[in-house]
Amino acid sequence: MKSIGIKHALSAAIVLALLLVPVFIKSPSHLNLAILVLMAAQLGVAWNLLGGYAGQVSLGHAAFYGLGAYTSTLLLMNFGINPWLGTLAGGLLAALLSLGFGWSCFRLKGHYFAMATIAVAEIVQIVFTNWEYAGSAVGLTIPMTHRGWGAMVFADKAPYYWLALGLLTLTLGTTWAVERSHIGYYLRAIKDEPDAARSIGINIARYKQIALSLSAFFTAAGGSLYAQKELYIDPGSVLSTALSIKMALVSILGGVGTLFGPVVGSVVLTTIEELTRSLFGGSGRGTDTIIYAALIVGIAVFYPSGLLGGYRQWRDRRAQRQAKRDAPAAPQHAAVRHATEKAAS
Amino acid sequence: MTIDILLQTLASGVLIGLIYALVAIGLTMIFGVMDIVNFAHGEFLMLGMYSSFWLFALFALDPMVTLPLTVLMLGAFGMLLYRLVIRRIINAPMLSQIFTTFGLMILLRGVAQFLWKPDFRSVENSWVSGGINIVGIQLGRPQLVAGLGAVAITLMVHGFLTRTKLGAALEATAADKEAAQLMGIDSHRMFTWAWGIGAACAGAAGGLLATFFPIFPEVGANFILIAFVVVNLGGFGSVTGAFWAGILVGVIEVMGGLLLGPEYKMAVVLVLFLAVLMFRPQGLMGKA
């Protein structure tokens, strides 16, 4: 009971500290880094719903992100629809279109699924690059006519921080709820033992689709938030393959299929990315890219289960060593106890 | 649309398709032998192009002369990459495998940009520049030579796989790694060869392309998706399949460009790719 109380108090303290970050960090560039970390974490958590829990590696999630960004932006610019509603509409549209995505791609396994998702995202990117209504390759600029919480446009960075934190919390909460519900158990069964899952009557396609739709919804919401923050979108910034990769990467770096893995991954990856960019990016020689890529390879080769996974392995190994050290004493105790019991009877 | 334009388009589609085939053969070999998808394959091609370019720019050696050297260098590079990096992820989860080769892709692009700057470069006035007129169809000589070179190299790879002991051992490992191991075939050695030959094929394609295609660090991006499509159409691991599928994709790409406009030619290829993945996952020529 007491430990639960401490846990709750600690969580409350962390949440409070996170909420107060913009009050203490006044430098716009630092606050921007914090926002980027939160946004990438949110995308990673959303990707993880499908990629981690259901084990379906998507490398085309930028398609959903772009759908969200374009839907809310086009609704705002052409029909004056409020971005809050636009975000919801973008999310719902992405979830709806994910039905087609799932129908076409879920019959594929492993590498094939991953490659099909790249192809789908690439087609979406080609369509938007050539679609005049959506600004073609030039992109769309959101006018700053209205500001404030109603219009979801701010001159200041702090509100975007709270928006990103709120969306991340919502995505984490949904993942947590899924993890603990029967859906979570079914997804794990589908990921680890698909044949066994099918044999006990789990409708595999249906549960994969639930994970995909939720994932698509939250990824699109992330896209709308990006559009409102940057006030400018184009195919390169919201539909690129690099973006799809980043969503998967933060999850893998932190640990796939864990609630907070993508958050850990985003903190590490986004920080390194921004740091190398500011230190070496100016040279125009790709030094930042080299460091970023070397990191990806290093993590993939040496920490296949991510940072959280690596930490858990280290903890388990330590626990095992501890157990081994204590072990020789145990049989003796048992023997002694046995002997004394015998003697007593 | 006149018949001339149609024939000319078809011919150029076949020629570029032969290059696609050569790139895809390297990719399908690596996949077939060890079940790893190499996202960095386009970068082997890029390195092959730079090898041709620098030998031309520094020593005035024609890309046609230096092609064997380029092939050898890329082959050695592929083997080295296997020994240093890929060997460690053979038994890793699929996610780590994807991200290792994906990371290598970005890494090699970054290194190329660091060493050689992001500028577009080209080989001017090589031995094969100019055009040629065959029964009324205008073709670029570099494209024609590249296409014929790709056919020759594909035949060599095919001959190697079907007629040599090492080729048979590679095929055996692709068919059943454990059984091949029991027959005394060292898997690691086979994997090293697969990466060497795979990279050499892509390098050869790069050397052939260097006479008429712009050379820049991200040039591989133009070829990797198409190579995936070709590998799937031909059936994973099938060299003959990749050859015919390469030609088919080349033709479909240029025809799509002709009918819908060049901006949609890639979309046409990708839609075909998805359709084949869904309805004939074993490839167009594979057995069900």
XYZ file of C-alpha atoms in Angstrom:
633
model
C 0.000 0.000 0.000
C 2.727 2.399 1.039
C 4.793 1.786 -2.131
C 1.751 2.496 -4.302
C 1.326 5.803 -2.518
C 4.954 6.685 -3.156
C 4.574 5.676 -6.797
C 1.548 7.918 -7.215
C 3.268 10.829 -5.520
C 6.309 10.359 -7.765
C 4.146 10.236 -10.911
C 2.316 13.380 -9.826
C 5.632 15.129 -9.218
C 6.925 14.121 -12.667
C 3.731 15.301 -14.378
C 3.873 18.600 -12.507
C 7.540 19.066 -13.414
C 6.771 18.338 -17.082
C 3.886 20.822 -17.051
C 6.100 23.520 -15.590
C 8.950 23.098 -18.088
C 7.978 26.174 -20.193
C 7.882 28.277 -17.038
C 11.529 27.538 -16.322
C 12.968 27.109 -19.811
C 12.799 30.518 -21.393
C 15.198 29.981 -24.283
C 13.053 29.412 -27.404
C 15.579 26.983 -28.909
C 15.640 24.816 -25.769
C 11.879 24.867 -25.504
C 11.677 23.982 -29.183
C 13.917 20.980 -28.535
C 11.571 19.886 -25.750
C 8.604 20.194 -28.131
C 10.411 18.182 -30.808
C 11.195 15.479 -28.236
C 7.529 15.297 -27.181
C 6.255 15.246 -30.765
C 8.654 12.519 -31.874
C 7.840 10.552 -28.704
C 4.123 10.787 -29.475
C 4.695 9.491 -33.019
C 6.854 6.691 -31.668
C 4.174 5.680 -29.135
C 1.548 5.703 -31.905
C 3.796 3.652 -34.218
C 4.516 1.260 -31.365
C 0.827 0.350 -31.101
C 1.099 -1.378 -34.466
C 4.836 -2.018 -34.801
C 5.562 -3.010 -31.221
C 2.404 -4.556 -29.784
C 1.026 -6.124 -32.968
C 4.500 -6.760 -34.415
C 3.669 -5.279 -37.826
C 6.654 -3.220 -38.945
C 5.329 -0.250 -40.892
C 7.778 1.944 -42.779
C 5.013 4.050 -44.302
C 3.432 5.811 -41.350
C 4.290 9.200 -42.831
C 1.246 8.631 -45.066
C -1.022 8.954 -41.986
C 0.968 11.864 -40.622
C 0.641 13.707 -43.937
C -3.064 12.875 -44.151
C -3.599 14.473 -40.759
C -1.539 17.550 -41.590
C -3.178 18.065 -44.987
C -6.734 17.366 -43.778
C -6.713 19.878 -40.931
C -4.874 22.466 -43.039
C -7.130 22.150 -46.101
C -10.273 22.227 -43.940
C -9.015 25.360 -42.227
C -7.899 27.169 -45.366
C -10.832 26.327 -47.632
C -13.766 26.008 -45.229
C -12.559 27.885 -42.180
C -13.025 24.796 -40.034
C -11.450 25.058 -36.588
C -8.125 23.150 -36.319
C -9.357 21.266 -33.240
C -12.139 19.794 -35.340
C -9.709 19.489 -38.251
C -7.342 17.420 -36.118
C -10.176 15.121 -35.148
C -11.326 14.900 -38.775
C -7.781 14.135 -39.961
C -7.433 11.416 -37.346
C -10.757 9.851 -38.254
C -9.983 10.028 -41.977
C -6.605 8.356 -41.398
C -8.275 5.655 -39.298
C -10.831 5.133 -42.068
C -8.226 4.948 -44.828
C -6.179 2.605 -42.657
C -8.909 0.042 -43.332
C -7.773 -0.076 -46.960
C -4.138 -0.054 -45.878
C -4.802 -2.967 -43.540
C -6.930 -4.879 -45.992
C -4.203 -4.718 -48.627
C -1.112 -5.118 -46.470
C -2.031 -7.395 -43.568
C -1.996 -10.516 -45.684
C 1.730 -9.906 -46.109
C 4.300 -11.031 -43.589
C 7.577 -9.601 -42.306
C 9.718 -7.996 -45.006
C 6.853 -8.022 -47.473
C 4.601 -6.032 -45.163
C 7.364 -3.496 -44.523
C 8.047 -3.041 -48.233
C 4.360 -2.719 -49.089
C 3.992 0.056 -46.501
C 6.924 1.919 -48.103
C 5.200 1.627 -51.480
C 1.847 2.889 -50.131
C 3.488 5.914 -48.497
C 5.478 6.628 -51.631
C 2.302 6.604 -53.755
C 0.581 8.975 -51.307
C 3.593 11.286 -51.520
C 3.533 11.268 -55.342
C -0.199 12.061 -55.335
C 0.175 15.025 -52.954
C 3.255 16.316 -54.810
C 1.190 16.577 -57.995
C -2.197 17.563 -56.536
C -2.766 21.259 -57.176
C -5.626 21.562 -54.686
C -3.208 20.459 -51.966
C -0.521 22.926 -53.029
C 1.494 20.426 -55.119
C 5.211 20.439 -54.366
C 5.082 24.053 -53.145
C 3.025 23.173 -50.070
C 0.496 25.078 -47.996
C 0.949 28.046 -45.676
C -1.480 28.529 -42.792
C -2.367 32.229 -42.353
C -1.857 33.666 -38.875
C -5.093 35.677 -38.895
C -6.484 34.205 -35.659
C -4.435 33.367 -32.628
C -5.019 31.749 -29.283
C -6.284 28.422 -27.986
C -9.409 28.493 -30.141
C -7.435 28.836 -33.365
C -4.563 26.603 -32.174
C -2.084 29.178 -33.445
C 0.345 30.882 -31.073
C 3.123 33.399 -31.386
C 4.746 31.872 -28.322
C 6.244 28.373 -28.102
C 4.930 27.403 -24.663
C 1.352 26.513 -25.748
C 2.731 24.152 -28.391
C 4.699 22.457 -25.643
C 1.509 21.871 -23.655
C -0.336 20.691 -26.756
C 2.437 18.211 -27.573
C 2.541 17.028 -23.953
C -1.239 16.637 -23.939
C -1.269 14.636 -27.161
C 1.589 12.456 -25.923
C -0.281 11.795 -22.665
C -3.437 10.913 -24.591
C -1.524 8.516 -26.860
C 0.275 6.948 -23.897
C -3.028 6.609 -22.039
C -4.624 4.851 -24.999
C -1.654 2.511 -25.350
C -1.785 1.783 -21.622
C -5.498 0.999 -21.858
C -4.919 -1.256 -24.871
C -2.021 -2.992 -23.140
C -4.179 -3.867 -20.126
C -7.333 -4.814 -22.023
C -8.009 -8.132 -23.752
C -6.892 -6.463 -27.007
C -3.364 -6.162 -25.613
C -3.236 -9.850 -24.695
C -4.570 -10.859 -28.108
C -2.048 -8.630 -29.865
C 0.828 -10.167 -27.946
C -0.476 -13.634 -28.795
C -0.742 -12.652 -32.477
C 2.795 -11.268 -32.451
C 4.482 -14.173 -30.685
C 2.404 -17.172 -31.749
C 0.184 -16.286 -34.711
C -0.740 -19.891 -35.440
C -1.638 -20.632 -31.848
C -3.641 -17.396 -31.670
C -5.615 -18.392 -34.749
C -6.210 -21.894 -33.443
C -7.865 -20.603 -30.275
C -10.191 -18.466 -32.354
C -8.652 -14.990 -32.185
C -9.684 -12.983 -35.226
C -6.162 -11.928 -36.171
C -7.084 -9.512 -38.962
C -9.554 -7.706 -36.711
C -7.121 -7.097 -33.852
C -4.291 -6.057 -36.150
C -6.745 -3.613 -37.745
C -7.740 -2.175 -34.357
C -4.056 -1.553 -33.577
C -3.526 -0.020 -37.015
C -6.568 2.271 -36.827
C -5.616 3.590 -33.398
C -2.040 4.033 -34.568
C -3.180 5.860 -37.735
C -5.512 8.122 -35.740
C -2.815 9.296 -33.346
C -0.167 9.594 -36.066
C -2.528 11.863 -38.052
C -3.230 13.937 -34.952
C 0.536 14.394 -34.617
C 0.585 15.589 -38.228
C -2.117 18.190 -37.581
C -0.213 19.450 -34.548
C 2.923 19.768 -36.678
C 1.000 21.795 -39.289
C -0.342 24.146 -36.593
C 3.108 24.562 -35.083
C 5.071 25.181 -38.289
C 2.179 26.890 -40.128
C 3.645 25.444 -43.304
C 3.508 21.948 -44.774
C 4.757 20.365 -47.989
C 5.171 16.740 -49.129
C 8.832 16.741 -48.101
C 8.138 17.753 -44.517
C 5.039 15.646 -43.710
C 5.116 12.687 -46.126
C 8.787 11.739 -46.450
C 10.169 8.247 -45.947
C 12.685 9.686 -43.470
C 9.728 10.581 -41.247
C 8.334 7.044 -41.377
C 11.758 5.783 -40.419
C 12.059 8.168 -37.512
C 8.741 6.985 -36.021
C 9.948 3.405 -36.095
C 13.417 4.349 -34.954
C 12.465 6.049 -31.691
C 10.491 2.930 -30.750
C 13.313 0.585 -31.652
C 15.892 2.699 -29.873
C 13.836 2.834 -26.690
C 12.379 -0.647 -26.922
C 9.515 -1.927 -29.083
C 6.364 -3.111 -27.402
C 7.017 -1.204 -24.175
C 4.856 1.713 -23.018
C 7.649 4.199 -22.364
C 10.242 2.817 -24.785
C 9.457 5.321 -27.562
C 9.629 8.196 -25.059
C 13.109 7.144 -23.952
C 14.057 6.646 -27.607
C 12.817 10.094 -28.568
C 14.664 11.836 -25.740
C 17.938 10.218 -26.829
C 17.487 10.334 -30.599
C 15.961 13.794 -30.971
C 18.556 15.311 -28.659
C 21.433 13.716 -30.538
C 19.875 14.649 -33.871
C 19.416 18.299 -32.938
C 22.783 18.493 -31.202
C 24.740 17.111 -34.153
C 22.736 19.320 -36.491
C 23.592 22.453 -34.561
C 27.228 21.416 -34.099
C 28.026 19.992 -37.545
C 25.003 20.757 -39.710
C 26.330 24.122 -40.851
C 29.224 22.571 -42.735
C 26.865 21.240 -45.405
C 29.032 18.153 -45.635
C 26.660 15.706 -44.008
C 28.658 15.194 -40.807
C 25.426 15.242 -38.808
C 23.965 12.583 -41.102
C 27.018 10.367 -40.644
C 26.810 10.520 -36.847
C 23.050 9.909 -36.924
C 23.405 6.934 -39.274
C 26.345 5.419 -37.378
C 24.181 5.598 -34.271
C 21.321 3.786 -36.004
C 23.625 0.985 -37.157
C 25.289 0.752 -33.753
C 21.987 0.467 -31.916
C 20.510 -2.012 -34.406
C 23.599 -4.234 -34.213
C 24.437 -4.056 -30.519
C 21.101 -3.282 -28.827
C 18.497 -5.143 -30.881
C 16.018 -4.884 -27.999
C 16.496 -1.138 -27.498
C 17.731 0.868 -24.537
C 14.933 -0.225 -22.174
C 15.354 -3.830 -23.322
C 19.114 -3.574 -22.865
C 18.619 -2.157 -19.390
C 16.235 -4.982 -18.479
C 18.689 -7.607 -19.722
C 21.458 -6.013 -17.696
C 19.165 -5.963 -14.620
C 18.156 -9.603 -15.140
C 21.761 -10.691 -15.578
C 22.702 -8.870 -12.406
C 19.800 -10.491 -10.582
C 20.914 -13.879 -11.874
C 24.465 -13.312 -10.696
C 23.072 -12.254 -7.343
C 20.940 -15.383 -7.216
C 23.929 -17.546 -8.084
C 25.965 -15.978 -5.306
C 23.177 -16.693 -2.833
C 22.350 -20.091 -4.297
C 25.019 -22.371 -2.727
C 23.708 -21.468 0.708
C 20.126 -22.417 -0.051
C 20.363 -26.224 -0.453
C 22.263 -26.375 2.772
C 19.478 -24.547 4.577
C 16.970 -26.924 3.063
C 19.010 -29.937 4.080
C 19.462 -28.642 7.570
C 15.795 -27.822 7.859
C 14.900 -31.245 6.544
C 17.197 -32.892 9.020
C 15.874 -30.880 11.948
C 12.303 -31.579 10.918
C 13.094 -35.272 10.780
C 14.757 -35.150 14.144
C 11.803 -33.299 15.613
C 9.349 -35.889 14.342
C 1.000 8.905 -80.781
C 2.998 7.613 -83.679
C 4.392 4.129 -83.856
C 7.906 5.620 -83.906
C 7.508 7.180 -80.484
C 6.023 3.987 -79.135
C 8.879 1.861 -80.447
C 11.466 4.310 -79.215
C 9.876 4.385 -75.764
C 9.723 0.608 -75.654
C 13.382 0.343 -76.634
C 14.519 2.824 -73.998
C 12.335 1.004 -71.444
C 14.029 -2.289 -72.247
C 17.488 -0.730 -72.001
C 16.927 0.904 -68.592
C 15.125 -2.275 -67.526
C 18.300 -4.260 -68.151
C 20.096 -1.991 -65.683
C 17.259 -2.439 -63.157
C 17.646 -6.179 -63.644
C 21.355 -6.035 -62.867
C 20.772 -4.032 -59.669
C 17.964 -6.367 -58.626
C 19.997 -9.519 -59.273
C 22.474 -8.462 -56.611
C 19.633 -7.703 -54.213
C 17.745 -10.919 -54.866
C 20.928 -12.925 -54.375
C 21.578 -11.469 -50.924
C 17.935 -11.961 -50.000
C 17.759 -15.462 -51.424
C 20.904 -16.726 -49.735
C 20.438 -15.177 -46.304
C 16.948 -13.723 -45.988
C 18.097 -10.154 -45.345
C 16.703 -7.193 -47.279
C 19.545 -4.855 -48.151
C 18.284 -1.287 -48.084
C 21.843 -0.058 -48.779
C 21.893 -1.718 -52.185
C 21.350 1.522 -54.101
C 24.438 2.881 -52.330
C 26.576 0.102 -53.849
C 25.428 1.431 -57.198
C 26.263 4.974 -56.115
C 29.772 3.898 -55.066
C 30.207 2.138 -58.414
C 29.317 5.374 -60.187
C 31.795 7.378 -58.118
C 34.504 4.799 -58.732
C 33.993 5.239 -62.495
C 33.832 8.994 -62.130
C 37.043 9.395 -60.146
C 39.050 6.988 -62.272
C 37.891 9.045 -65.238
C 38.458 12.457 -63.659
C 41.839 11.684 -62.081
C 43.458 9.250 -64.524
C 41.412 9.906 -67.679
C 40.459 6.233 -67.789
C 37.224 5.508 -69.605
C 34.377 3.970 -67.527
C 34.293 1.081 -69.990
C 37.960 0.312 -69.287
C 37.638 0.643 -65.523
C 34.440 -1.409 -65.249
C 36.277 -4.597 -64.138
C 38.153 -2.599 -61.504
C 34.895 -1.016 -60.256
C 33.286 -4.448 -60.054
C 36.217 -5.848 -58.060
C 36.304 -2.891 -55.680
C 32.587 -3.089 -54.965
C 32.788 -6.852 -54.557
C 35.524 -6.420 -51.958
C 33.506 -3.692 -50.264
C 30.407 -5.911 -50.072
C 32.432 -8.723 -48.501
C 34.007 -6.339 -46.020
C 30.618 -4.953 -45.069
C 29.348 -8.461 -44.449
C 32.364 -9.365 -42.305
C 32.271 -6.157 -40.273
C 28.558 -5.518 -39.805
C 26.032 -7.880 -41.373
C 27.586 -11.021 -39.819
C 26.505 -9.718 -36.409
C 22.812 -9.469 -37.242
C 22.136 -12.780 -38.999
C 20.126 -14.092 -36.063
C 18.841 -10.722 -34.856
C 15.127 -9.834 -35.038
C 13.873 -8.572 -38.402
C 13.575 -5.028 -37.040
C 17.298 -4.833 -36.265
C 18.138 -6.271 -39.669
C 16.005 -3.691 -41.452
C 17.485 -0.870 -39.435
C 21.059 -2.030 -39.832
C 20.924 -1.950 -43.623
C 18.758 1.177 -43.507
C 21.335 2.880 -41.293
C 24.100 1.766 -43.668
C 22.166 3.361 -46.499
C 22.059 6.741 -44.759
C 25.645 6.318 -43.554
C 27.056 5.646 -47.030
C 25.123 8.597 -48.461
C 26.483 10.813 -45.682
C 30.048 9.613 -46.249
C 29.744 10.215 -50.004
C 28.447 13.704 -49.344
C 31.275 14.340 -46.882
C 34.001 13.140 -49.235
C 32.675 14.256 -52.609
C 30.163 17.050 -51.861
C 26.491 16.932 -52.880
C 27.195 18.264 -56.393
C 25.891 16.561 -59.518
C 28.779 15.184 -61.534
C 28.966 13.506 -64.897
C 31.410 11.750 -67.172
C 31.742 13.849 -70.328
C 32.825 12.512 -73.687
C 33.338 8.899 -72.810
C 34.042 6.364 -75.566
C 30.399 5.547 -75.864
C 28.826 9.000 -76.043
C 26.609 9.935 -78.947
C 23.574 8.388 -80.532
C 22.854 5.544 -82.869
C 20.046 4.895 -85.329
C 18.753 1.340 -85.601
C 16.021 0.860 -88.219
C 14.608 4.296 -87.537
C 14.796 4.107 -83.727
C 17.063 6.695 -82.130
C 18.995 5.303 -79.177
C 21.732 6.751 -77.014
C 24.958 4.784 -77.425
C 25.718 4.887 -73.684
C 22.286 3.404 -72.938
C 22.738 0.725 -75.579
C 26.207 -0.232 -74.362
C 24.992 -0.213 -70.751
C 22.054 -2.468 -71.630
C 24.255 -4.925 -73.506
C 26.823 -4.832 -70.690
C 24.062 -5.605 -68.186
C 22.984 -8.616 -70.279
C 26.572 -9.869 -70.443
C 27.071 -9.571 -66.677
C 23.718 -11.186 -65.945
C 24.690 -14.124 -68.162
C 28.013 -14.390 -66.337
C 26.285 -14.463 -62.938
C 23.801 -17.019 -64.197
C 26.607 -19.170 -65.601
C 28.518 -18.882 -62.337
C 25.501 -20.000 -60.299
C 24.579 -22.927 -62.528
C 27.973 -24.197 -63.670
C 30.499 -23.759 -60.869
C 30.886 -25.582 -57.587
C 30.816 -22.341 -55.633
C 27.633 -21.313 -57.455
C 26.016 -24.631 -56.615
C 27.039 -24.204 -52.977
C 25.422 -20.748 -52.956
C 22.212 -22.140 -54.430
C 22.273 -24.949 -51.897
C 22.616 -22.489 -49.018
C 19.727 -20.452 -50.429
C 17.551 -23.558 -50.674
C 18.294 -24.943 -47.205
C 20.986 -23.470 -45.000
C 21.020 -26.303 -42.439
C 21.148 -29.070 -45.030
C 23.926 -27.255 -46.887
C 25.844 -26.932 -43.642
C 25.546 -30.681 -43.035
C 27.076 -31.187 -46.499
C 30.086 -29.217 -45.310
C 29.190 -25.862 -46.836
C 30.266 -23.041 -44.550
C 27.319 -20.615 -44.359
C 29.466 -17.652 -43.392
C 31.640 -18.158 -46.450
C 28.545 -18.349 -48.658
C 27.059 -15.211 -47.110
C 30.353 -13.405 -47.702
C 30.230 -14.418 -51.357
C 26.590 -13.424 -51.695
C 27.366 -9.933 -50.401
C 30.464 -9.720 -52.595
C 28.634 -10.749 -55.762
C 25.544 -8.730 -54.846
C 27.566 -5.548 -54.327
C 29.631 -6.256 -57.457
C 26.457 -6.477 -59.581
C 25.188 -3.158 -58.233
C 28.679 -1.672 -58.732
C 28.689 -2.899 -62.316
C 25.311 -1.267 -62.887
C 26.773 1.953 -61.437
C 29.788 1.756 -63.752
C 27.536 1.248 -66.773
C 25.220 4.081 -65.708
C 28.100 6.504 -65.125
C 28.368 7.333 -68.827
C 24.891 8.840 -69.059
C 23.363 9.299 -65.595
C 24.137 12.162 -63.175
C 26.356 11.087 -60.277
C 25.489 12.355 -56.785
C 25.424 10.955 -53.209
C 21.674 10.191 -53.185
C 21.480 8.640 -56.642
C 20.819 5.204 -55.094
C 17.375 6.371 -53.949
C 16.252 6.349 -57.591
C 17.030 2.672 -57.899
C 16.377 0.966 -54.583
C 12.561 1.057 -54.670
C 12.553 -0.112 -58.277
C 14.978 -2.890 -57.366
C 12.550 -4.038 -54.632
C 9.732 -4.075 -57.147
C 11.817 -6.089 -59.593
C 12.901 -8.570 -56.933
C 9.279 -9.117 -55.899
C 7.994 -9.471 -59.440
C 10.732 -11.934 -60.274
C 10.217 -13.894 -57.079
C 12.595 -13.432 -54.131
C 15.932 -15.109 -54.744
C 15.396 -15.820 -58.453
C 18.087 -14.442 -60.797
C 16.262 -15.385 -64.002
C 13.045 -13.962 -62.597
C 14.775 -10.688 -61.722
C 16.165 -10.424 -65.248
C 12.771 -10.626 -66.976
C 11.036 -8.591 -64.283
C 13.671 -5.859 -64.675
C 12.885 -5.501 -68.357
C 9.151 -5.539 -67.621
C 9.461 -2.812 -64.977
C 11.611 -0.693 -67.286
C 8.989 -0.916 -70.024
C 6.059 -0.281 -67.667
C 7.853 2.722 -66.198
C 8.475 4.449 -69.516
C 5.034 3.552 -70.843
C 3.428 4.912 -67.667
C 5.475 8.078 -68.128
C 4.351 8.348 -71.742
C 0.663 7.866 -70.942
C 0.238 9.635 -67.583
C 3.174 12.033 -67.560
C 6.657 11.491 -66.124
C 5.614 12.552 -62.602
C 3.417 9.452 -62.266
C 5.710 6.824 -63.759
C 6.979 5.736 -60.338
C 3.403 5.544 -59.009
C 2.481 3.174 -61.833
C 5.384 0.887 -60.943
C 4.464 0.969 -57.233
C 0.799 0.164 -57.878
C 1.900 -2.803 -59.957
C 4.216 -3.786 -57.094
C 1.384 -3.735 -54.550
C -0.907 -5.653 -56.884
C 1.689 -8.385 -57.363
C 2.495 -8.509 -53.629
C -1.189 -9.032 -52.894
C -2.281 -11.370 -55.621
C 0.902 -13.194 -56.601
C 3.254 -12.975 -53.615
C 5.496 -15.637 -55.159
C 6.241 -13.262 -58.050
C 5.029 -13.286 -61.635
C 7.203 -16.204 -62.604
C 7.433 -18.010 -59.282
C 5.618 -21.245 -58.637
C 2.635 -21.116 -56.315
